[in-house]
Each structure stands twice: as C-alpha cells, then as structure tokens.
C-alpha cells in the first residue's frame, strides 16, 4: 500500500486498536486460480510474550476459499474505517486561488500474514463464542452461544471452517486532510459536521482528531 509519511499510522497498538474497532475485514489470497477474497468478521487474539498476534474467524464450508489457499499461504486482511468524498467547495483556498480539486478521506489498515483453516470443533466453538461475546457486549440483553441447543450448534458448525491468520506485519493509512492548510481543514470539519450521513460526520471527527498541530 502506498503510504506517504504524512498519512502513516505506524504504532502497533494503534493499528491493532483500529482492527478491533473495524473488525469486518476482507481476506485476500493468491493461488493457482488467481486472487480470491472473502469478507468476514474477525477476532483479535493477542499472543503471549514471544508469540505473535493472530486474527480468528470462520467461513462457510461451501466457500471454496479454504480449498484454494493452502494452509500456511501468504494472505492479506484489509480493515476499512470511515471514508467520504471531500468537495473542494469547503476549502478556503478555492476562494483564494481556485487551484483545488476533489479528494477522498479514508482510514485503512492492512495486515499481512499466513492463513490456515482449523476444522476441529473446539476451535470452532471457541471462535463462535468469542465473536458473539465481542459483538453482544453492547446489548443490555446479550445472546450467548450457550443459549442455543448443543445439537443445533453442532449442526451449524458442520457447515463452517475456521480461519486463523498469523500476523507478520501491519500497515496503516489515515488520510484525513492533513495535507491541507489549516483554513481548508476548518472548512472540511465544518462541512462534514453539517452532513446528514453519519459516516460523513464521523469522517469530520477524524479530520479534527488528525489535524496537524
């Protein structure tokens, strides 16, 4: 990924926190049949001292991805954060020189690593429980895997395979108008603050948070 220094996110804790905040990722591999991608939610498992971190997930057994990428294959997980179009009409520079063009603000993290496909029931059950617990935490009345009958869960698990992604490198990019003069950034923040789209409002907050001080 092309990452100009101004937009680089290079702190490992910040990168991992981003992945946890936006856990629906795109898994991309390359094999004899070419590129293949699967979109799936993942859970981060932090390794103990001297052990690397990993992402865990699962996919449908009918999905050929796990057969097209051999265990140990190099893979890429792409995590996407807030993104939105930026109109040059918000820039103070437009009024001054008119030398402006549209752009796109966005935040992404790429994780490189190796992928494998565990199929044992212990892994699958733990993965399903962790994934559920992570996303049910925000609800007052939380659903747990144990709420479903064991035989039903066992039947569902026969229709999936696990995904284990051992992280070898993390790379992040936050392009949020850091390359614009302060007056232009003010205009972008104000423009997004008045937007109806919640994602655009969120991008505005990211622009303010990443403002050059």
PDB file of C-alpha atoms in Angstrom:
ATOM      1  CA  UNK A   1       0.000   0.000   0.000  1.00  0.00           C
ATOM      2  CA  UNK A   2       1.278   3.463  -0.870  1.00  0.00           C
ATOM      3  CA  UNK A   3       1.528   5.424   2.389  1.00  0.00           C
ATOM      4  CA  UNK A   4       3.042   8.931   2.327  1.00  0.00           C
ATOM      5  CA  UNK A   5       4.683   9.673   5.703  1.00  0.00           C
ATOM      6  CA  UNK A   6       2.077  12.346   6.489  1.00  0.00           C
ATOM      7  CA  UNK A   7      -0.687   9.719   6.443  1.00  0.00           C
ATOM      8  CA  UNK A   8       1.172   6.826   8.093  1.00  0.00           C
ATOM      9  CA  UNK A   9      -0.234   5.016  11.105  1.00  0.00           C
ATOM     10  CA  UNK A  10       2.779   3.130  12.401  1.00  0.00           C
ATOM     11  CA  UNK A  11       2.144   2.446  16.097  1.00  0.00           C
ATOM     12  CA  UNK A  12       1.347  -1.256  16.577  1.00  0.00           C
ATOM     13  CA  UNK A  13      -1.112  -0.651  19.410  1.00  0.00           C
ATOM     14  CA  UNK A  14      -2.916   1.969  17.352  1.00  0.00           C
ATOM     15  CA  UNK A  15      -3.034  -0.394  14.373  1.00  0.00           C
ATOM     16  CA  UNK A  16      -4.416  -3.277  16.433  1.00  0.00           C
ATOM     17  CA  UNK A  17      -6.975  -0.988  18.083  1.00  0.00           C
ATOM     18  CA  UNK A  18      -8.137   0.076  14.627  1.00  0.00           C
ATOM     19  CA  UNK A  19      -8.618  -3.550  13.603  1.00  0.00           C
ATOM     20  CA  UNK A  20     -10.657  -4.192  16.733  1.00  0.00           C
ATOM     21  CA  UNK A  21     -12.787  -1.104  16.113  1.00  0.00           C
ATOM     22  CA  UNK A  22     -13.491  -2.146  12.500  1.00  0.00           C
ATOM     23  CA  UNK A  23     -13.432  -5.975  12.674  1.00  0.00           C
ATOM     24  CA  UNK A  24     -15.246  -6.745   9.413  1.00  0.00           C
ATOM     25  CA  UNK A  25     -12.301  -7.450   7.122  1.00  0.00           C
ATOM     26  CA  UNK A  26     -11.543  -8.580   3.573  1.00  0.00           C
ATOM     27  CA  UNK A  27      -9.317 -11.658   3.414  1.00  0.00           C
ATOM     28  CA  UNK A  28      -7.358 -11.805   0.144  1.00  0.00           C
ATOM     29  CA  UNK A  29      -5.171 -14.679  -1.048  1.00  0.00           C
ATOM     30  CA  UNK A  30      -3.459 -15.608  -4.293  1.00  0.00           C
ATOM     31  CA  UNK A  31      -3.277 -19.179  -5.538  1.00  0.00           C
ATOM     32  CA  UNK A  32      -3.117 -21.282  -8.672  1.00  0.00           C
ATOM     33  CA  UNK A  33      -6.563 -19.998  -9.653  1.00  0.00           C
ATOM     34  CA  UNK A  34      -5.633 -16.348  -9.082  1.00  0.00           C
ATOM     35  CA  UNK A  35      -6.872 -13.912  -6.464  1.00  0.00           C
ATOM     36  CA  UNK A  36      -9.746 -14.774  -4.140  1.00  0.00           C
ATOM     37  CA  UNK A  37     -11.410 -12.654  -1.446  1.00  0.00           C
ATOM     38  CA  UNK A  38     -13.791 -13.324   1.422  1.00  0.00           C
ATOM     39  CA  UNK A  39     -15.371 -10.706   3.671  1.00  0.00           C
ATOM     40  CA  UNK A  40     -15.736 -11.808   7.279  1.00  0.00           C
ATOM     41  CA  UNK A  41     -15.731 -10.579  10.879  1.00  0.00           C
ATOM     42  CA  UNK A  42     -12.606 -11.456  12.841  1.00  0.00           C
ATOM     43  CA  UNK A  43     -11.492 -11.503  16.461  1.00  0.00           C
ATOM     44  CA  UNK A  44      -8.008 -10.446  17.545  1.00  0.00           C
ATOM     45  CA  UNK A  45      -6.146 -12.800  19.878  1.00  0.00           C
ATOM     46  CA  UNK A  46      -3.049 -11.266  21.404  1.00  0.00           C
ATOM     47  CA  UNK A  47      -0.101 -13.605  21.793  1.00  0.00           C
ATOM     48  CA  UNK A  48       1.845 -14.131  24.974  1.00  0.00           C
ATOM     49  CA  UNK A  49       5.433 -12.905  25.289  1.00  0.00           C
ATOM     50  CA  UNK A  50       7.397 -14.049  22.269  1.00  0.00           C
ATOM     51  CA  UNK A  51       4.270 -15.231  20.446  1.00  0.00           C
ATOM     52  CA  UNK A  52       2.706 -13.295  17.591  1.00  0.00           C
ATOM     53  CA  UNK A  53      -0.813 -11.921  17.467  1.00  0.00           C
ATOM     54  CA  UNK A  54      -3.477 -13.580  15.323  1.00  0.00           C
ATOM     55  CA  UNK A  55      -6.951 -12.978  13.934  1.00  0.00           C
ATOM     56  CA  UNK A  56      -9.582 -15.692  14.097  1.00  0.00           C
ATOM     57  CA  UNK A  57     -12.792 -16.135  12.127  1.00  0.00           C
ATOM     58  CA  UNK A  58     -14.760 -18.639  10.098  1.00  0.00           C
ATOM     59  CA  UNK A  59     -16.379 -19.015   6.703  1.00  0.00           C
ATOM     60  CA  UNK A  60     -18.935 -21.263   5.081  1.00  0.00           C
ATOM     61  CA  UNK A  61     -17.634 -24.720   4.249  1.00  0.00           C
ATOM     62  CA  UNK A  62     -19.241 -24.220   0.811  1.00  0.00           C
ATOM     63  CA  UNK A  63     -16.940 -21.227   0.239  1.00  0.00           C
ATOM     64  CA  UNK A  64     -14.053 -22.573  -1.915  1.00  0.00           C
ATOM     65  CA  UNK A  65     -11.600 -20.070  -0.439  1.00  0.00           C
ATOM     66  CA  UNK A  66     -10.263 -22.526   2.148  1.00  0.00           C
ATOM     67  CA  UNK A  67      -9.551 -25.051  -0.613  1.00  0.00           C
ATOM     68  CA  UNK A  68      -7.960 -22.504  -2.959  1.00  0.00           C
ATOM     69  CA  UNK A  69      -5.419 -21.240  -0.402  1.00  0.00           C
ATOM     70  CA  UNK A  70      -3.289 -23.925   1.228  1.00  0.00           C
ATOM     71  CA  UNK A  71      -2.624 -23.745   4.958  1.00  0.00           C
ATOM     72  CA  UNK A  72       0.387 -21.515   5.514  1.00  0.00           C
ATOM     73  CA  UNK A  73      -0.300 -19.426   2.409  1.00  0.00           C
ATOM     74  CA  UNK A  74       0.554 -15.740   2.479  1.00  0.00           C
ATOM     75  CA  UNK A  75      -2.567 -13.632   2.875  1.00  0.00           C
ATOM     76  CA  UNK A  76      -3.783 -10.088   3.362  1.00  0.00           C
ATOM     77  CA  UNK A  77      -6.523  -8.821   5.688  1.00  0.00           C
ATOM     78  CA  UNK A  78      -7.894  -5.370   4.859  1.00  0.00           C
ATOM     79  CA  UNK A  79      -9.693  -3.370   7.558  1.00  0.00           C
ATOM     80  CA  UNK A  80     -11.621  -0.309   6.402  1.00  0.00           C
ATOM     81  CA  UNK A  81     -12.607   2.611   8.609  1.00  0.00           C
ATOM     82  CA  UNK A  82     -14.533   5.838   7.967  1.00  0.00           C
ATOM     83  CA  UNK A  83     -14.389   7.234   4.427  1.00  0.00           C
ATOM     84  CA  UNK A  84     -16.065  10.001   2.451  1.00  0.00           C
ATOM     85  CA  UNK A  85     -15.772  12.278  -0.565  1.00  0.00           C
ATOM     86  CA  UNK A  86     -14.364  15.765   0.080  1.00  0.00           C
ATOM     87  CA  UNK A  87     -15.657  18.634  -2.047  1.00  0.00           C
ATOM     88  CA  UNK A  88     -13.169  21.425  -2.807  1.00  0.00           C
ATOM     89  CA  UNK A  89     -16.007  23.881  -2.209  1.00  0.00           C
ATOM     90  CA  UNK A  90     -15.218  23.594   1.508  1.00  0.00           C
ATOM     91  CA  UNK A  91     -11.655  24.846   1.069  1.00  0.00           C
ATOM     92  CA  UNK A  92     -10.721  28.442   1.824  1.00  0.00           C
ATOM     93  CA  UNK A  93      -8.128  28.014  -0.923  1.00  0.00           C
ATOM     94  CA  UNK A  94     -10.935  27.762  -3.501  1.00  0.00           C
ATOM     95  CA  UNK A  95     -11.897  31.369  -2.838  1.00  0.00           C
ATOM     96  CA  UNK A  96      -8.279  32.494  -2.839  1.00  0.00           C
ATOM     97  CA  UNK A  97      -6.846  30.809  -5.952  1.00  0.00           C
ATOM     98  CA  UNK A  98      -9.413  28.260  -7.218  1.00  0.00           C
ATOM     99  CA  UNK A  99      -6.481  25.837  -7.508  1.00  0.00           C
ATOM    100  CA  UNK A 100      -8.193  22.941  -5.786  1.00  0.00           C
ATOM    101  CA  UNK A 101      -9.562  19.518  -6.711  1.00  0.00           C
ATOM    102  CA  UNK A 102     -11.834  16.960  -5.017  1.00  0.00           C
ATOM    103  CA  UNK A 103     -10.375  14.141  -2.942  1.00  0.00           C
ATOM    104  CA  UNK A 104     -11.380  11.245  -0.700  1.00  0.00           C
ATOM    105  CA  UNK A 105     -10.675  10.930   3.002  1.00  0.00           C
ATOM    106  CA  UNK A 106     -10.324   7.443   4.458  1.00  0.00           C
ATOM    107  CA  UNK A 107      -8.613   5.209   7.014  1.00  0.00           C
ATOM    108  CA  UNK A 108      -7.434   1.631   6.385  1.00  0.00           C
ATOM    109  CA  UNK A 109      -5.160  -0.995   7.905  1.00  0.00           C
ATOM    110  CA  UNK A 110      -3.555  -3.870   6.021  1.00  0.00           C
ATOM    111  CA  UNK A 111      -2.432  -6.941   7.951  1.00  0.00           C
ATOM    112  CA  UNK A 112      -0.036  -9.330   6.240  1.00  0.00           C
ATOM    113  CA  UNK A 113       0.319 -12.868   7.445  1.00  0.00           C
ATOM    114  CA  UNK A 114      -0.329 -16.545   6.840  1.00  0.00           C
ATOM    115  CA  UNK A 115      -3.716 -18.223   6.808  1.00  0.00           C
ATOM    116  CA  UNK A 116      -4.838 -21.675   7.922  1.00  0.00           C
ATOM    117  CA  UNK A 117      -8.218 -23.378   8.187  1.00  0.00           C
ATOM    118  CA  UNK A 118      -8.833 -25.201  11.507  1.00  0.00           C
ATOM    119  CA  UNK A 119     -11.795 -27.563  11.436  1.00  0.00           C
ATOM    120  CA  UNK A 120     -11.752 -29.055  14.937  1.00  0.00           C
ATOM    121  CA  UNK A 121     -14.903 -28.439  16.930  1.00  0.00           C
ATOM    122  CA  UNK A 122     -13.059 -26.955  19.930  1.00  0.00           C
ATOM    123  CA  UNK A 123     -11.587 -24.191  17.767  1.00  0.00           C
ATOM    124  CA  UNK A 124     -14.883 -23.500  16.027  1.00  0.00           C
ATOM    125  CA  UNK A 125     -16.881 -23.335  19.249  1.00  0.00           C
ATOM    126  CA  UNK A 126     -14.350 -21.012  20.900  1.00  0.00           C
ATOM    127  CA  UNK A 127     -14.274 -18.808  17.820  1.00  0.00           C
ATOM    128  CA  UNK A 128     -18.071 -18.566  17.649  1.00  0.00           C
ATOM    129  CA  UNK A 129     -18.325 -17.806  21.360  1.00  0.00           C
ATOM    130  CA  UNK A 130     -15.611 -15.120  21.220  1.00  0.00           C
ATOM    131  CA  UNK A 131     -17.106 -13.498  18.140  1.00  0.00           C
ATOM    132  CA  UNK A 132     -20.561 -13.463  19.690  1.00  0.00           C
ATOM    133  CA  UNK A 133     -19.358 -12.143  23.046  1.00  0.00           C
ATOM    134  CA  UNK A 134     -17.426  -9.345  21.352  1.00  0.00           C
ATOM    135  CA  UNK A 135     -20.433  -8.033  19.458  1.00  0.00           C
ATOM    136  CA  UNK A 136     -23.126  -8.760  22.027  1.00  0.00           C
ATOM    137  CA  UNK A 137     -21.298  -6.702  24.670  1.00  0.00           C
ATOM    138  CA  UNK A 138     -23.133  -3.510  23.664  1.00  0.00           C
ATOM    139  CA  UNK A 139     -26.598  -5.003  24.224  1.00  0.00           C
ATOM    140  CA  UNK A 140     -28.465  -4.924  27.520  1.00  0.00           C
ATOM    141  CA  UNK A 141     -29.837  -8.425  26.948  1.00  0.00           C
ATOM    142  CA  UNK A 142     -26.919 -10.348  25.490  1.00  0.00           C
ATOM    143  CA  UNK A 143     -27.225 -13.505  23.451  1.00  0.00           C
ATOM    144  CA  UNK A 144     -24.629 -16.190  24.139  1.00  0.00           C
ATOM    145  CA  UNK A 145     -23.710 -19.279  22.171  1.00  0.00           C
ATOM    146  CA  UNK A 146     -24.810 -21.352  25.149  1.00  0.00           C
ATOM    147  CA  UNK A 147     -28.359 -20.040  24.675  1.00  0.00           C
ATOM    148  CA  UNK A 148     -28.748 -22.287  21.616  1.00  0.00           C
ATOM    149  CA  UNK A 149     -29.214 -26.091  21.970  1.00  0.00           C
ATOM    150  CA  UNK A 150     -25.930 -28.001  21.757  1.00  0.00           C
ATOM    151  CA  UNK A 151     -27.143 -30.241  18.943  1.00  0.00           C
ATOM    152  CA  UNK A 152     -28.197 -27.196  16.922  1.00  0.00           C
ATOM    153  CA  UNK A 153     -24.804 -25.528  17.414  1.00  0.00           C
ATOM    154  CA  UNK A 154     -23.058 -28.755  16.425  1.00  0.00           C
ATOM    155  CA  UNK A 155     -25.114 -28.918  13.235  1.00  0.00           C
ATOM    156  CA  UNK A 156     -24.253 -25.298  12.393  1.00  0.00           C
ATOM    157  CA  UNK A 157     -20.548 -25.920  12.983  1.00  0.00           C
ATOM    158  CA  UNK A 158     -20.541 -28.721  10.438  1.00  0.00           C
ATOM    159  CA  UNK A 159     -21.326 -26.070   7.814  1.00  0.00           C
ATOM    160  CA  UNK A 160     -18.278 -23.872   8.539  1.00  0.00           C
ATOM    161  CA  UNK A 161     -14.488 -24.000   8.653  1.00  0.00           C
ATOM    162  CA  UNK A 162     -12.248 -21.892  10.859  1.00  0.00           C
ATOM    163  CA  UNK A 163      -9.860 -19.171   9.756  1.00  0.00           C
ATOM    164  CA  UNK A 164      -6.627 -18.478  11.627  1.00  0.00           C
ATOM    165  CA  UNK A 165      -4.483 -15.568  10.428  1.00  0.00           C
ATOM    166  CA  UNK A 166      -0.989 -15.254  11.929  1.00  0.00           C
ATOM    167  CA  UNK A 167       0.112 -11.617  11.666  1.00  0.00           C
ATOM    168  CA  UNK A 168       3.552 -10.911  10.233  1.00  0.00           C
ATOM    169  CA  UNK A 169       3.195  -7.168   9.518  1.00  0.00           C
ATOM    170  CA  UNK A 170       0.754  -4.305   9.982  1.00  0.00           C
ATOM    171  CA  UNK A 171       0.484  -1.161   7.886  1.00  0.00           C
ATOM    172  CA  UNK A 172      -1.992   1.676   8.299  1.00  0.00           C
ATOM    173  CA  UNK A 173      -3.014   4.803   6.434  1.00  0.00           C
ATOM    174  CA  UNK A 174      -5.132   7.657   7.738  1.00  0.00           C
ATOM    175  CA  UNK A 175      -5.714  10.239   5.007  1.00  0.00           C
ATOM    176  CA  UNK A 176      -7.792  12.911   6.698  1.00  0.00           C
ATOM    177  CA  UNK A 177      -6.874  16.252   5.103  1.00  0.00           C
ATOM    178  CA  UNK A 178      -3.519  16.502   6.926  1.00  0.00           C
ATOM    179  CA  UNK A 179      -2.004  17.841   3.692  1.00  0.00           C
ATOM    180  CA  UNK A 180      -4.325  20.868   3.573  1.00  0.00           C
ATOM    181  CA  UNK A 181      -3.742  24.316   5.128  1.00  0.00           C
ATOM    182  CA  UNK A 182      -5.441  24.959   8.475  1.00  0.00           C
ATOM    183  CA  UNK A 183      -8.173  27.109   6.925  1.00  0.00           C
ATOM    184  CA  UNK A 184      -9.035  24.325   4.468  1.00  0.00           C
ATOM    185  CA  UNK A 185      -9.168  21.806   7.316  1.00  0.00           C
ATOM    186  CA  UNK A 186     -11.555  24.128   9.161  1.00  0.00           C
ATOM    187  CA  UNK A 187     -13.799  24.099   6.115  1.00  0.00           C
ATOM    188  CA  UNK A 188     -13.712  20.308   5.829  1.00  0.00           C
ATOM    189  CA  UNK A 189     -14.566  19.869   9.525  1.00  0.00           C
ATOM    190  CA  UNK A 190     -17.452  22.325   9.238  1.00  0.00           C
ATOM    191  CA  UNK A 191     -18.680  20.738   6.025  1.00  0.00           C
ATOM    192  CA  UNK A 192     -18.794  17.233   7.471  1.00  0.00           C
ATOM    193  CA  UNK A 193     -20.336  18.489  10.722  1.00  0.00           C
ATOM    194  CA  UNK A 194     -23.353  19.659   8.714  1.00  0.00           C
ATOM    195  CA  UNK A 195     -23.691  16.411   6.747  1.00  0.00           C
ATOM    196  CA  UNK A 196     -26.757  14.191   7.083  1.00  0.00           C
ATOM    197  CA  UNK A 197     -24.770  10.975   6.639  1.00  0.00           C
ATOM    198  CA  UNK A 198     -23.456   9.634   9.994  1.00  0.00           C
ATOM    199  CA  UNK A 199     -20.344   8.266   8.262  1.00  0.00           C
ATOM    200  CA  UNK A 200     -19.522  11.706   6.867  1.00  0.00           C
ATOM    201  CA  UNK A 201     -19.966  13.182  10.333  1.00  0.00           C
ATOM    202  CA  UNK A 202     -17.556  10.554  11.650  1.00  0.00           C
ATOM    203  CA  UNK A 203     -15.014  11.455   8.959  1.00  0.00           C
ATOM    204  CA  UNK A 204     -15.260  15.049  10.136  1.00  0.00           C
ATOM    205  CA  UNK A 205     -14.345  13.958  13.647  1.00  0.00           C
ATOM    206  CA  UNK A 206     -11.371  12.007  12.276  1.00  0.00           C
ATOM    207  CA  UNK A 207     -10.239  15.084  10.345  1.00  0.00           C
ATOM    208  CA  UNK A 208     -10.288  17.129  13.534  1.00  0.00           C
ATOM    209  CA  UNK A 209      -8.553  14.383  15.520  1.00  0.00           C
ATOM    210  CA  UNK A 210      -5.758  14.089  12.948  1.00  0.00           C
ATOM    211  CA  UNK A 211      -5.292  17.811  12.404  1.00  0.00           C
ATOM    212  CA  UNK A 212      -1.634  18.850  12.296  1.00  0.00           C
ATOM    213  CA  UNK A 213      -0.866  20.832  15.449  1.00  0.00           C
TER     214      UNK A 213
END
